[in-house]
PDB file of C-alpha atoms and ligand atoms in Angstrom:
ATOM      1  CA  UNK A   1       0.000   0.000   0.000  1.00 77.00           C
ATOM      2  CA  UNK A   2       0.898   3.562  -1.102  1.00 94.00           C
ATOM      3  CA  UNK A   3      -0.066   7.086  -0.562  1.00 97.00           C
ATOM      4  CA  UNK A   4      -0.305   8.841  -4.084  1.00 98.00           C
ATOM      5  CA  UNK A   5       0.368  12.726  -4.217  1.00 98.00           C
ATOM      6  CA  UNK A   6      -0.025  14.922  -6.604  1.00 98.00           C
ATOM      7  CA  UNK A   7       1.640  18.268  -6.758  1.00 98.00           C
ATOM      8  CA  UNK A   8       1.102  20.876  -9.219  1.00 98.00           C
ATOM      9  CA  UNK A   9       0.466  18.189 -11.934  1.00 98.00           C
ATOM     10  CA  UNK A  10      -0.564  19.571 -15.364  1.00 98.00           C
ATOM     11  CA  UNK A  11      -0.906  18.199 -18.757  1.00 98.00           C
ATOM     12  CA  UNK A  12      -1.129  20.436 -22.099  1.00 98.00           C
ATOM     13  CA  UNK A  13      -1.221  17.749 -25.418  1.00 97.00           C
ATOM     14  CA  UNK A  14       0.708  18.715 -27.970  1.00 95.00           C
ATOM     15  CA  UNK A  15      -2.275  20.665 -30.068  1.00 94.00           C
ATOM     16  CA  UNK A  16      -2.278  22.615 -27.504  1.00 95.00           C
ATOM     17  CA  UNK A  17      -5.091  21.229 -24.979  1.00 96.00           C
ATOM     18  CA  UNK A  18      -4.328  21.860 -21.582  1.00 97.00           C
ATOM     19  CA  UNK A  19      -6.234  18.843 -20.149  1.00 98.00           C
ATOM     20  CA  UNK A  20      -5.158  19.251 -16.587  1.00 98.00           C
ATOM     21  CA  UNK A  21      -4.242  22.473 -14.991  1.00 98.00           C
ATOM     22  CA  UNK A  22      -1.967  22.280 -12.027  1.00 96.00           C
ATOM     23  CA  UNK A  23      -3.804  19.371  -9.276  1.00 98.00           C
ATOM     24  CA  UNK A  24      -2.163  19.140  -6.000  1.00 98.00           C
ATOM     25  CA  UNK A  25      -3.587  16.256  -4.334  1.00 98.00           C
ATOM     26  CA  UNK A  26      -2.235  14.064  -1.537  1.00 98.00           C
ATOM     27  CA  UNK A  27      -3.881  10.490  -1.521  1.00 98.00           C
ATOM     28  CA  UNK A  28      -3.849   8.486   1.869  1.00 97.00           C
ATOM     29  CA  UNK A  29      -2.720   5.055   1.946  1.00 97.00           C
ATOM     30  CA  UNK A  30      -5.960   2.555   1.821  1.00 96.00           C
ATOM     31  CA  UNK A  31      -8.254   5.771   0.931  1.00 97.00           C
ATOM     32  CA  UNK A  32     -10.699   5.362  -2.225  1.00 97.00           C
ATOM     33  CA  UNK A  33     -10.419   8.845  -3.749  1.00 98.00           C
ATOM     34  CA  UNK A  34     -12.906   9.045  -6.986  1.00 97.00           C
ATOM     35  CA  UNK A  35     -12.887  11.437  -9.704  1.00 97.00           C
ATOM     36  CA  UNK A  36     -15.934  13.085 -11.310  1.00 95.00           C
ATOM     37  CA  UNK A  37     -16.860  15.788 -13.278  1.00 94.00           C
ATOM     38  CA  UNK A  38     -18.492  16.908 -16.727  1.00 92.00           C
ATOM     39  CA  UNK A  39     -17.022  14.879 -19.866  1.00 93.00           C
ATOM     40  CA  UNK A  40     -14.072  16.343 -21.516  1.00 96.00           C
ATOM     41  CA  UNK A  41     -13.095  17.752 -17.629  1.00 97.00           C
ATOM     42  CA  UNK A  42      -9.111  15.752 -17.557  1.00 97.00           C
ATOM     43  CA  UNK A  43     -10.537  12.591 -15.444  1.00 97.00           C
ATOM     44  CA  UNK A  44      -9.004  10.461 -17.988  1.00 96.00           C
ATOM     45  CA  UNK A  45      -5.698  12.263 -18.587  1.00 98.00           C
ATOM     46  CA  UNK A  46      -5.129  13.213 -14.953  1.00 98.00           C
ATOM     47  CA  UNK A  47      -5.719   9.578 -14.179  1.00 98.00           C
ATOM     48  CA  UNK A  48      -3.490   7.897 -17.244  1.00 97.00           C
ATOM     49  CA  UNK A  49      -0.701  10.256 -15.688  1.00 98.00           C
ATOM     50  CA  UNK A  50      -0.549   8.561 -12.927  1.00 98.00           C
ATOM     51  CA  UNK A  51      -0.486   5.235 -14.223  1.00 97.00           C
ATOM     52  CA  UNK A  52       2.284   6.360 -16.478  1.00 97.00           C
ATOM     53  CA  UNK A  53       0.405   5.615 -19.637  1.00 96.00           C
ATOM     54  CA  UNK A  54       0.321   9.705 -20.495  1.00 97.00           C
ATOM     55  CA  UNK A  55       3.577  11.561 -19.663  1.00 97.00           C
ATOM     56  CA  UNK A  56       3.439  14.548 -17.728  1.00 98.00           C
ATOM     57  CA  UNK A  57       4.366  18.274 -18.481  1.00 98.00           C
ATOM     58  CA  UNK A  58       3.912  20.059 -15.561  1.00 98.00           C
ATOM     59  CA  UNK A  59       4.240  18.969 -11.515  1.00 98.00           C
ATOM     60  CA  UNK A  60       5.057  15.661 -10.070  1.00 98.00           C
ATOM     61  CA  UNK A  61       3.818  12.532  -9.375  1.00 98.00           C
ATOM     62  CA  UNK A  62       4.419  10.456  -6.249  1.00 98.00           C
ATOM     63  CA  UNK A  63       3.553   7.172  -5.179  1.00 97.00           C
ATOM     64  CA  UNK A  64       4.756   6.578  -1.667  1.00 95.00           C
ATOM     65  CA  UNK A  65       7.979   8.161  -1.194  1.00 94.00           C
ATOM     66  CA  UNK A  66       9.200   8.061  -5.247  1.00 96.00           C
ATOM     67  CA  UNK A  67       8.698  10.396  -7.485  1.00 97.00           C
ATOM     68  CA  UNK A  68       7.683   8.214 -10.314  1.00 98.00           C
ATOM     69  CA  UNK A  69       7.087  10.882 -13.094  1.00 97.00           C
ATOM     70  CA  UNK A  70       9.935   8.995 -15.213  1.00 96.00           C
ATOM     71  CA  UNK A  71       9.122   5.611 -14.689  1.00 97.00           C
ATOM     72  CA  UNK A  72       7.003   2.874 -17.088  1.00 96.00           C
ATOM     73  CA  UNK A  73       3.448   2.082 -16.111  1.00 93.00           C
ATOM     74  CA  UNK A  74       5.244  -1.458 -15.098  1.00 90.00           C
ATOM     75  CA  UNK A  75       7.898  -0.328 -12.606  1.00 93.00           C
ATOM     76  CA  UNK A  76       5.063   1.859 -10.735  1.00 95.00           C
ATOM     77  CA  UNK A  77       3.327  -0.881  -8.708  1.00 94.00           C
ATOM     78  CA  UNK A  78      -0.023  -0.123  -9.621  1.00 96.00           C
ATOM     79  CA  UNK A  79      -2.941  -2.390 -11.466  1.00 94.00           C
ATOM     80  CA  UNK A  80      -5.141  -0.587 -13.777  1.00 93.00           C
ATOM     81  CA  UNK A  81      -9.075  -1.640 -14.490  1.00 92.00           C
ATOM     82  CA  UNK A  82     -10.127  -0.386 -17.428  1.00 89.00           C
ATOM     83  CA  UNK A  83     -13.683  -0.111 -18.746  1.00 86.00           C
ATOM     84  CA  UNK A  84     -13.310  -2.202 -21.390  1.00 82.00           C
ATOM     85  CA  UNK A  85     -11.576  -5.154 -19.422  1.00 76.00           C
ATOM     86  CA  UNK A  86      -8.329  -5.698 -21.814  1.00 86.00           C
ATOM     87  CA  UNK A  87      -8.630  -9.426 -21.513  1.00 93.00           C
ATOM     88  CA  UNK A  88      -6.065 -11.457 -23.583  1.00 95.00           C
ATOM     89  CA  UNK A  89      -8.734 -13.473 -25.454  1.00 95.00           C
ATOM     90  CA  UNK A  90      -7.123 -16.233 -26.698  1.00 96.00           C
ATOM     91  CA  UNK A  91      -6.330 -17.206 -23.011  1.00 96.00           C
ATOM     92  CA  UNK A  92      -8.088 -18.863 -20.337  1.00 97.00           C
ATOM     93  CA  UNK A  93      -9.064 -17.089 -17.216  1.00 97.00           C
ATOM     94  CA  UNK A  94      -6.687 -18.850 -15.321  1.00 96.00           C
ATOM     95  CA  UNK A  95      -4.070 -18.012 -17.920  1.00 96.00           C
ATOM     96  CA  UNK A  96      -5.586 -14.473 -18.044  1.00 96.00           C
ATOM     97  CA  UNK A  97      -4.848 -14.081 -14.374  1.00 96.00           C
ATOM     98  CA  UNK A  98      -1.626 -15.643 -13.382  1.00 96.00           C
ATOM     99  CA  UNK A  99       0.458 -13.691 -16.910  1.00 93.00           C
ATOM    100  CA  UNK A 100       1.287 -10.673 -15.501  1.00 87.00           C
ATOM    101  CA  UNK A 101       2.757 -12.753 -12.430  1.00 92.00           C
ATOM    102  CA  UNK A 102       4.453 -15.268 -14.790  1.00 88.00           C
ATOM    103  CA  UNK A 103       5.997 -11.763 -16.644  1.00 83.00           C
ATOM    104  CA  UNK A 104       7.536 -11.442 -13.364  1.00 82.00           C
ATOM    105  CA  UNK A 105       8.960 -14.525 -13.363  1.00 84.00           C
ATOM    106  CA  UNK A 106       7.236 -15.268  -9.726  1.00 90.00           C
ATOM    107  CA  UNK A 107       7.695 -18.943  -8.432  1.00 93.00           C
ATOM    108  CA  UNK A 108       5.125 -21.166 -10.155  1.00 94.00           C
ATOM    109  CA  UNK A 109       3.224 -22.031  -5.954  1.00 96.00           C
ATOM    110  CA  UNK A 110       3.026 -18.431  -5.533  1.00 96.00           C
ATOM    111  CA  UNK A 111       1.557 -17.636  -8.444  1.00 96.00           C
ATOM    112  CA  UNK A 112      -1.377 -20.405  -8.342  1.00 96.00           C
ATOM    113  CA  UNK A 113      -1.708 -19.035  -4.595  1.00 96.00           C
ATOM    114  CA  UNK A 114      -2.596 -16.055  -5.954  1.00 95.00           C
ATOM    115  CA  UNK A 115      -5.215 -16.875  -8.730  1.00 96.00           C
ATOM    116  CA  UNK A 116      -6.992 -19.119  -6.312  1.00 95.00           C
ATOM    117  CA  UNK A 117      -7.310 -16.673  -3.307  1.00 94.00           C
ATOM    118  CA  UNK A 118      -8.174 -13.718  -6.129  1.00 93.00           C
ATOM    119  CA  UNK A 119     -10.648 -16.623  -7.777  1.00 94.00           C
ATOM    120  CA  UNK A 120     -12.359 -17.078  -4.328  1.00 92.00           C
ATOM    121  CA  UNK A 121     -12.543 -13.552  -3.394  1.00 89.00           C
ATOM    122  CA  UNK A 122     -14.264 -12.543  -6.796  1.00 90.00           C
ATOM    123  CA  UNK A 123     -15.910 -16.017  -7.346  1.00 90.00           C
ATOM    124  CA  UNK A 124     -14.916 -16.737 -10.643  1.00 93.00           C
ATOM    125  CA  UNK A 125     -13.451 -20.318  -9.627  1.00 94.00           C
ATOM    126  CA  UNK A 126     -16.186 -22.411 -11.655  1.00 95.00           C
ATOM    127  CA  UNK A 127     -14.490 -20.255 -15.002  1.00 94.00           C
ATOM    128  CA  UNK A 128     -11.064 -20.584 -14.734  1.00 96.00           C
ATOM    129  CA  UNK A 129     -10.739 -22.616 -17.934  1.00 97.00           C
ATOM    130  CA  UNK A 130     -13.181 -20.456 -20.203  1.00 97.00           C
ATOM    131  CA  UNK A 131     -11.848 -18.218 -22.416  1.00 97.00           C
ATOM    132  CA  UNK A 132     -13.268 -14.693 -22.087  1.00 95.00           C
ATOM    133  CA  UNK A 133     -15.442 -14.967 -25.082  1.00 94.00           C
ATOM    134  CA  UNK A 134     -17.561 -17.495 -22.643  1.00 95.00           C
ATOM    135  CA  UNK A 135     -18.132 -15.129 -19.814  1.00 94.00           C
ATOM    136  CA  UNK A 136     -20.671 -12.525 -19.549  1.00 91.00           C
ATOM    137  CA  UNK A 137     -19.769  -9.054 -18.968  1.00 90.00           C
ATOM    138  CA  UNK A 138     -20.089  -8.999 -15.374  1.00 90.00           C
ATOM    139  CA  UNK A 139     -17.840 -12.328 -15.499  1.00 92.00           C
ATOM    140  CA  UNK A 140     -15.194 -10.524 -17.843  1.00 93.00           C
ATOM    141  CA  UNK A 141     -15.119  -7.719 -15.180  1.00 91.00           C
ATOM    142  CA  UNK A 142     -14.473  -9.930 -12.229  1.00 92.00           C
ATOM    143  CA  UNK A 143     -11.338 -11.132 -14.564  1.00 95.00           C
ATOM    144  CA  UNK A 144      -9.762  -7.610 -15.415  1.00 93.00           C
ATOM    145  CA  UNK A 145     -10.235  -7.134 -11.187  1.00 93.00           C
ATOM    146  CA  UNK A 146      -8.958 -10.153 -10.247  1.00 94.00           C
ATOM    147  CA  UNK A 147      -6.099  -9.457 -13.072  1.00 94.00           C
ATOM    148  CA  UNK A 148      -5.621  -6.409 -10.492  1.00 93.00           C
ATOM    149  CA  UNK A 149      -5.389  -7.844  -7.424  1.00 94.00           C
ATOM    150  CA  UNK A 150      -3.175 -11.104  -8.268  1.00 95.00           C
ATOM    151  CA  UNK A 151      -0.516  -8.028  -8.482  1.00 93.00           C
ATOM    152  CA  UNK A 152      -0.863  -6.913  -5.068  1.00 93.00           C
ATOM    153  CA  UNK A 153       0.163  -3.537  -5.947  1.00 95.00           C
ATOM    154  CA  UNK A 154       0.148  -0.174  -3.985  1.00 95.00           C
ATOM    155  CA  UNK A 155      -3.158   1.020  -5.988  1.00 97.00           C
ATOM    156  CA  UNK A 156      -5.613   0.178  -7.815  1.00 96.00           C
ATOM    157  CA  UNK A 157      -6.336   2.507 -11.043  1.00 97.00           C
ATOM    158  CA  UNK A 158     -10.602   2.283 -12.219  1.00 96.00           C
ATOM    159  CA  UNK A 159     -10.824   4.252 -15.446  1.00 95.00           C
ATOM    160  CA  UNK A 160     -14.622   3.773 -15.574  1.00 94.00           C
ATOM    161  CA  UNK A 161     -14.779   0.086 -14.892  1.00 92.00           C
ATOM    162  CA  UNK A 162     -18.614  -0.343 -14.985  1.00 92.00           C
ATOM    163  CA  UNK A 163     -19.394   2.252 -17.744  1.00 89.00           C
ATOM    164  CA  UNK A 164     -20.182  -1.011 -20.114  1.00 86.00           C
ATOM    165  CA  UNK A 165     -22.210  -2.931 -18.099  1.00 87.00           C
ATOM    166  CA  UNK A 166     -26.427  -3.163 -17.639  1.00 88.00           C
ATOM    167  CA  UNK A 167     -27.956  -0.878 -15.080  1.00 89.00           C
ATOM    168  CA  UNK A 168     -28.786  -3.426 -12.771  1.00 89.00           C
ATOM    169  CA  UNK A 169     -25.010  -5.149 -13.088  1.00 88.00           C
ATOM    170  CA  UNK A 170     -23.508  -1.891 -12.107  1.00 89.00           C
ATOM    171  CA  UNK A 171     -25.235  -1.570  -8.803  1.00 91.00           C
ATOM    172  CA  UNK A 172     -24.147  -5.238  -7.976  1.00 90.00           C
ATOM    173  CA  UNK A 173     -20.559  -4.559  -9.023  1.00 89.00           C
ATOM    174  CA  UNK A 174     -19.891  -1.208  -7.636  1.00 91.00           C
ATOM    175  CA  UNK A 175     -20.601  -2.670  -3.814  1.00 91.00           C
ATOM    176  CA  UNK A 176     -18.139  -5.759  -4.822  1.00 89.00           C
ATOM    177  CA  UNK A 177     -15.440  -3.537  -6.243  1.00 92.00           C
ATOM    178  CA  UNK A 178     -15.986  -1.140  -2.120  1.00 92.00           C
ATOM    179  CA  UNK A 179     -16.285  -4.524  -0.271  1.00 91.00           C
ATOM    180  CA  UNK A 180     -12.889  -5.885  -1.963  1.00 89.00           C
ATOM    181  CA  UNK A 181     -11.052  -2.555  -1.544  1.00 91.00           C
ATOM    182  CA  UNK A 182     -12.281  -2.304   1.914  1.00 90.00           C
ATOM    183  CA  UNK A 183     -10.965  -5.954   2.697  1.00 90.00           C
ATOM    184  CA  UNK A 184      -7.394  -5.479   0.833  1.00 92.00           C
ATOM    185  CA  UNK A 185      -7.330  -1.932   2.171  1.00 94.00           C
ATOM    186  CA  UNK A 186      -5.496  -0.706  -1.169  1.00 95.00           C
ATOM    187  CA  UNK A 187      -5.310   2.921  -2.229  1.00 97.00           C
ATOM    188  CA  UNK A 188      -7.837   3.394  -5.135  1.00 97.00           C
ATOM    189  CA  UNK A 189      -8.218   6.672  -7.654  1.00 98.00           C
ATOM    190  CA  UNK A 190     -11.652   6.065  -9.463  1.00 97.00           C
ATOM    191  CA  UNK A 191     -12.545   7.871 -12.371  1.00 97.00           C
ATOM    192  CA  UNK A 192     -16.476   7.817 -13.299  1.00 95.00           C
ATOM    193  CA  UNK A 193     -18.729  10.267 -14.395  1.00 90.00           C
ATOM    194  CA  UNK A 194     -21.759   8.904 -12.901  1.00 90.00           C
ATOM    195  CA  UNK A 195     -22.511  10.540  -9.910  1.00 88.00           C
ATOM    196  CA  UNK A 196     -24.380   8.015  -7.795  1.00 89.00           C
ATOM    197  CA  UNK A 197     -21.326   5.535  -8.459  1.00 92.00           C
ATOM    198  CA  UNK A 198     -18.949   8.096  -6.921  1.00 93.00           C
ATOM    199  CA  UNK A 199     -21.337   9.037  -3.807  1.00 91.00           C
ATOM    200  CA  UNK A 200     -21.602   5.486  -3.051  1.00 91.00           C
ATOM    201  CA  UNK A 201     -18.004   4.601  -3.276  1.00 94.00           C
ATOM    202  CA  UNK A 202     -15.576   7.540  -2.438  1.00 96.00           C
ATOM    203  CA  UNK A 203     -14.147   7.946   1.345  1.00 96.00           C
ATOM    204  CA  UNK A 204     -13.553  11.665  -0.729  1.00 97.00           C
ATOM    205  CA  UNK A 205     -14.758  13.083  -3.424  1.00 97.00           C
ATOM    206  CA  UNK A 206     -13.085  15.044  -6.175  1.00 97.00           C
ATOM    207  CA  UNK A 207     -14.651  17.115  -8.772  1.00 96.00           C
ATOM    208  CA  UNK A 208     -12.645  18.285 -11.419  1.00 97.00           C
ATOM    209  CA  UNK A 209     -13.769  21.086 -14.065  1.00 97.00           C
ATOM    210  CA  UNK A 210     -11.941  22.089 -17.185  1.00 97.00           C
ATOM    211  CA  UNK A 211      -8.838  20.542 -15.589  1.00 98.00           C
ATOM    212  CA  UNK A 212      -9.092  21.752 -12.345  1.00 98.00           C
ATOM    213  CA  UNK A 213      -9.993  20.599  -8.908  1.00 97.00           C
ATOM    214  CA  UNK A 214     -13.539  22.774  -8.711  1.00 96.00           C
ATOM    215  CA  UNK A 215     -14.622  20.878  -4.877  1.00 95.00           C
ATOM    216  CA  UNK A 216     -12.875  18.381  -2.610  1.00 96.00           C
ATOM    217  CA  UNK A 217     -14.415  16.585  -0.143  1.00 95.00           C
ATOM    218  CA  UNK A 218     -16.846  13.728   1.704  1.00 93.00           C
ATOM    219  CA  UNK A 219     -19.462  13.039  -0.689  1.00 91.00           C
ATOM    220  CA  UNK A 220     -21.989  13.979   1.712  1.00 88.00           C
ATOM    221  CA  UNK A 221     -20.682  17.544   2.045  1.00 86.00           C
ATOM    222  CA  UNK A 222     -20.445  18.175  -1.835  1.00 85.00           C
ATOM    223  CA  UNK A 223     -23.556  16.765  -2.754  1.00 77.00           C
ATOM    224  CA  UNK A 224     -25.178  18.875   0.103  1.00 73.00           C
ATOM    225  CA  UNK A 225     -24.065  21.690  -0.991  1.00 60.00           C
ATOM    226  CA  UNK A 226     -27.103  24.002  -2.696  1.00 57.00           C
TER     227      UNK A 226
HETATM  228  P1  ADP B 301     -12.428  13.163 -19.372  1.00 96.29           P
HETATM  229  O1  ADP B 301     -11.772  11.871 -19.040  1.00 96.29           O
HETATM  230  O2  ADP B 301     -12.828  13.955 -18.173  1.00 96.29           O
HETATM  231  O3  ADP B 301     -13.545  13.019 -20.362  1.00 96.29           O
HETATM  232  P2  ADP B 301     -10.013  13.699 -20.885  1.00 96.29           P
HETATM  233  O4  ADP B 301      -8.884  13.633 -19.939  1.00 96.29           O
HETATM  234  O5  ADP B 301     -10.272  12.527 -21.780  1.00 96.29           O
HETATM  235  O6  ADP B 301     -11.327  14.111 -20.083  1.00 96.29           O
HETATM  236  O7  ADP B 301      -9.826  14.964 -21.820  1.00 96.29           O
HETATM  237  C1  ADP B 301      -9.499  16.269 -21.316  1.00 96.29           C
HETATM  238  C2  ADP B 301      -9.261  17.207 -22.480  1.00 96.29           C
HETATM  239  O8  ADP B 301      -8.073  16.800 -23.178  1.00 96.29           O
HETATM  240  C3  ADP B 301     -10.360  17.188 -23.525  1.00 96.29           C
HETATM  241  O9  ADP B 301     -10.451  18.507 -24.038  1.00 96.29           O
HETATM  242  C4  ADP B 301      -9.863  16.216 -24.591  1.00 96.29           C
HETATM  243  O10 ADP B 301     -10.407  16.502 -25.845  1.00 96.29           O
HETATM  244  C5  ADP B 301      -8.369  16.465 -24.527  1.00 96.29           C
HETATM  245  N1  ADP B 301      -7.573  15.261 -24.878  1.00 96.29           N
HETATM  246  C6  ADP B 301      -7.643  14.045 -24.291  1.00 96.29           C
HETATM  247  N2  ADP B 301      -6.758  13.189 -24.818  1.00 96.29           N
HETATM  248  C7  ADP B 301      -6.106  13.896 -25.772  1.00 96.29           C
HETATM  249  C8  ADP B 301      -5.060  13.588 -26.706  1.00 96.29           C
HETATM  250  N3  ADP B 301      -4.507  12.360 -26.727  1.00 96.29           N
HETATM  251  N4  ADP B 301      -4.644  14.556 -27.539  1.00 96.29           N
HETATM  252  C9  ADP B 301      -5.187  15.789 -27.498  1.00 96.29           C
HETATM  253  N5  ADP B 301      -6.166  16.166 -26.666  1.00 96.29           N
HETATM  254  C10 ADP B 301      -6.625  15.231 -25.808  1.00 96.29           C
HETATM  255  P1  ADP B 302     -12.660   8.439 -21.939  1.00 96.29           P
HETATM  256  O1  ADP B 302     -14.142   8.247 -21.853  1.00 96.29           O
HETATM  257  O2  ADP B 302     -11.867   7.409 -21.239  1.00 96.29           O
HETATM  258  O3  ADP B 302     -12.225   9.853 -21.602  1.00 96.29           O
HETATM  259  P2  ADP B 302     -12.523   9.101 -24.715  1.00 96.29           P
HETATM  260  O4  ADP B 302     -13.522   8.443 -25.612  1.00 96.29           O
HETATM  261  O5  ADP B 302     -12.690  10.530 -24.310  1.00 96.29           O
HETATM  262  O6  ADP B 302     -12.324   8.174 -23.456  1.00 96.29           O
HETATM  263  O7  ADP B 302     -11.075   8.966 -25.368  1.00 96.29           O
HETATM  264  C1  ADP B 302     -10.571   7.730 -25.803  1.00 96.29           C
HETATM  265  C2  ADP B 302      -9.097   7.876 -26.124  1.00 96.29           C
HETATM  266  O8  ADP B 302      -8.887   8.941 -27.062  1.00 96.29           O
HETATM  267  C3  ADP B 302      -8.277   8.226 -24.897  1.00 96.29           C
HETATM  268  O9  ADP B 302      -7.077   7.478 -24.933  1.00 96.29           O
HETATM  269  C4  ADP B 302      -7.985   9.703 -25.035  1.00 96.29           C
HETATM  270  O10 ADP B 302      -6.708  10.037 -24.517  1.00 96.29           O
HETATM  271  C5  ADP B 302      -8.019   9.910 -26.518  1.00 96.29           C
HETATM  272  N1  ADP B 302      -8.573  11.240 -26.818  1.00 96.29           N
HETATM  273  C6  ADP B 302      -9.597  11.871 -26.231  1.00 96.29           C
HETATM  274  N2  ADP B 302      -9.794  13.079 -26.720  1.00 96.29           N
HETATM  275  C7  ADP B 302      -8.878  13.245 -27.700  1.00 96.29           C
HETATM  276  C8  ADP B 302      -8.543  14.296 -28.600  1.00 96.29           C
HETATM  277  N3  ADP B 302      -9.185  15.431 -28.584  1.00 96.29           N
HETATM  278  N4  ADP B 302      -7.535  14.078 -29.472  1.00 96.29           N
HETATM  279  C9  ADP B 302      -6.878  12.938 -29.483  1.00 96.29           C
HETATM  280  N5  ADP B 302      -7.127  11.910 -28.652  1.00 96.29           N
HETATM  281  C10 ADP B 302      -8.108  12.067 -27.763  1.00 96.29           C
END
């Protein structure tokens, strides 16, 4: 586990853009901070910066004590979940699950340790030898979390994780996702821009607006707010 901090972090794209505006944020270890605001706002950029899958231009990013501005999405120790679950689909769950670890080059007892206990946690067992083109969509986003948490990394990244899912599958997945972080404890930035998900999951709340932090806070006390 990890606090995150963000100081001064900006982003302008190359056109010209500038997609986030100078965010200082400082992210306590085991807190689930979510992101909201209009489309177009920086959720995704701000969020893809600190996964290391967007460089930055302005400010620093920290994850614990390093400042990991420089360093690949893979030397970061986080796990991304992205809305559209990036399953490799010509493997098997179980295979799904344990390559990351096996990149690693992890001790074979470990690994399987892992995919079982993540397996039990997100009950998935009874599919461990279906490929994902046999799951449902709920089932295929029980995979890309479980791909997550095999890792055991200092944070968990959710760039809109339920956004493709049915109405009613969203409601049963966004208390699994706040029951499993609450059990691991692991820091979690959540971007969404549906505002129910975010009041029912955030320990804090932040709204960005045309790249900049607009409120910060309990999601009690912003959506209170006249
Ligand atoms: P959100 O996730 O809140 O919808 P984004 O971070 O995707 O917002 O986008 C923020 C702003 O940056 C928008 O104006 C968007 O058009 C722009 N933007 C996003 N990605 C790129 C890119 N790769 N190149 C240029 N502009 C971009
Ligand atoms: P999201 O809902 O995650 O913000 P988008 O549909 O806005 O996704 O963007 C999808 C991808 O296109 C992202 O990788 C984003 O960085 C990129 N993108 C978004 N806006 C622009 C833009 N104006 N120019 C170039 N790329 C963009």
């Amino acid at each position: 586990m990890a606090s995150i901090t963000l100081d001064r972090l900006g982003k302008t794209y190359a056109g010209g853009t500038q997609a986030v505006a100078g965010v200082s944020l400082d992210i306590a270890d085991g807190e689930f901070v979510v992101l909201v605001g209009p489309s177009g706002c920086g959720k995704s950029t701000l969020l893809r910066m600190i996964a290391g899958l967007e460089t930055v231009t302005d400010g620093t990013v920290r994850i614990g004590a390093r400042v990991v501005n420089d360093l690949e999405p893979a030397e970061r120790d986080i796990a991304m979940v992205f809305q559209t679950y990036a399953l490799y689909p010509h493997m098997s769950v179980r295979q799904n699950l344990a390559y990351g670890l096996q990149n690693r080059r992890m001790d074979k007892a470990e690994i399987a340790r892992r995919v079982d206990q993540a397996a039990a946690m997100l009950e998935i067992g009874a599919y461990l030898d279906r490929k994902p083109r046999q799951l449902s969509g709920g089932q295929r986003q029980r995979v890309a979390m479980g791909r997550a948490i095999v890792r055991e990394p200092a944070a968990f990244l959710f760039d809109e994780p339920l956004s493709n899912l049915d109405a009613k599958l969203r409601i049963t997945m966004r208390g699994e996702i706040r029951t499993l972080q609450r059990r691991l404890g692991t820091t979690s930035v959540y971007v969404t821009h549906d505002q129910v998900e975010a009041m029912t999951l955030a320990d804090r709340l932040v709204v960005l607006n045309k790249g900049c932090v607009e409120q910060i806070g309990a999601p009690l006390d912003i959506y209170r707010r006249p």
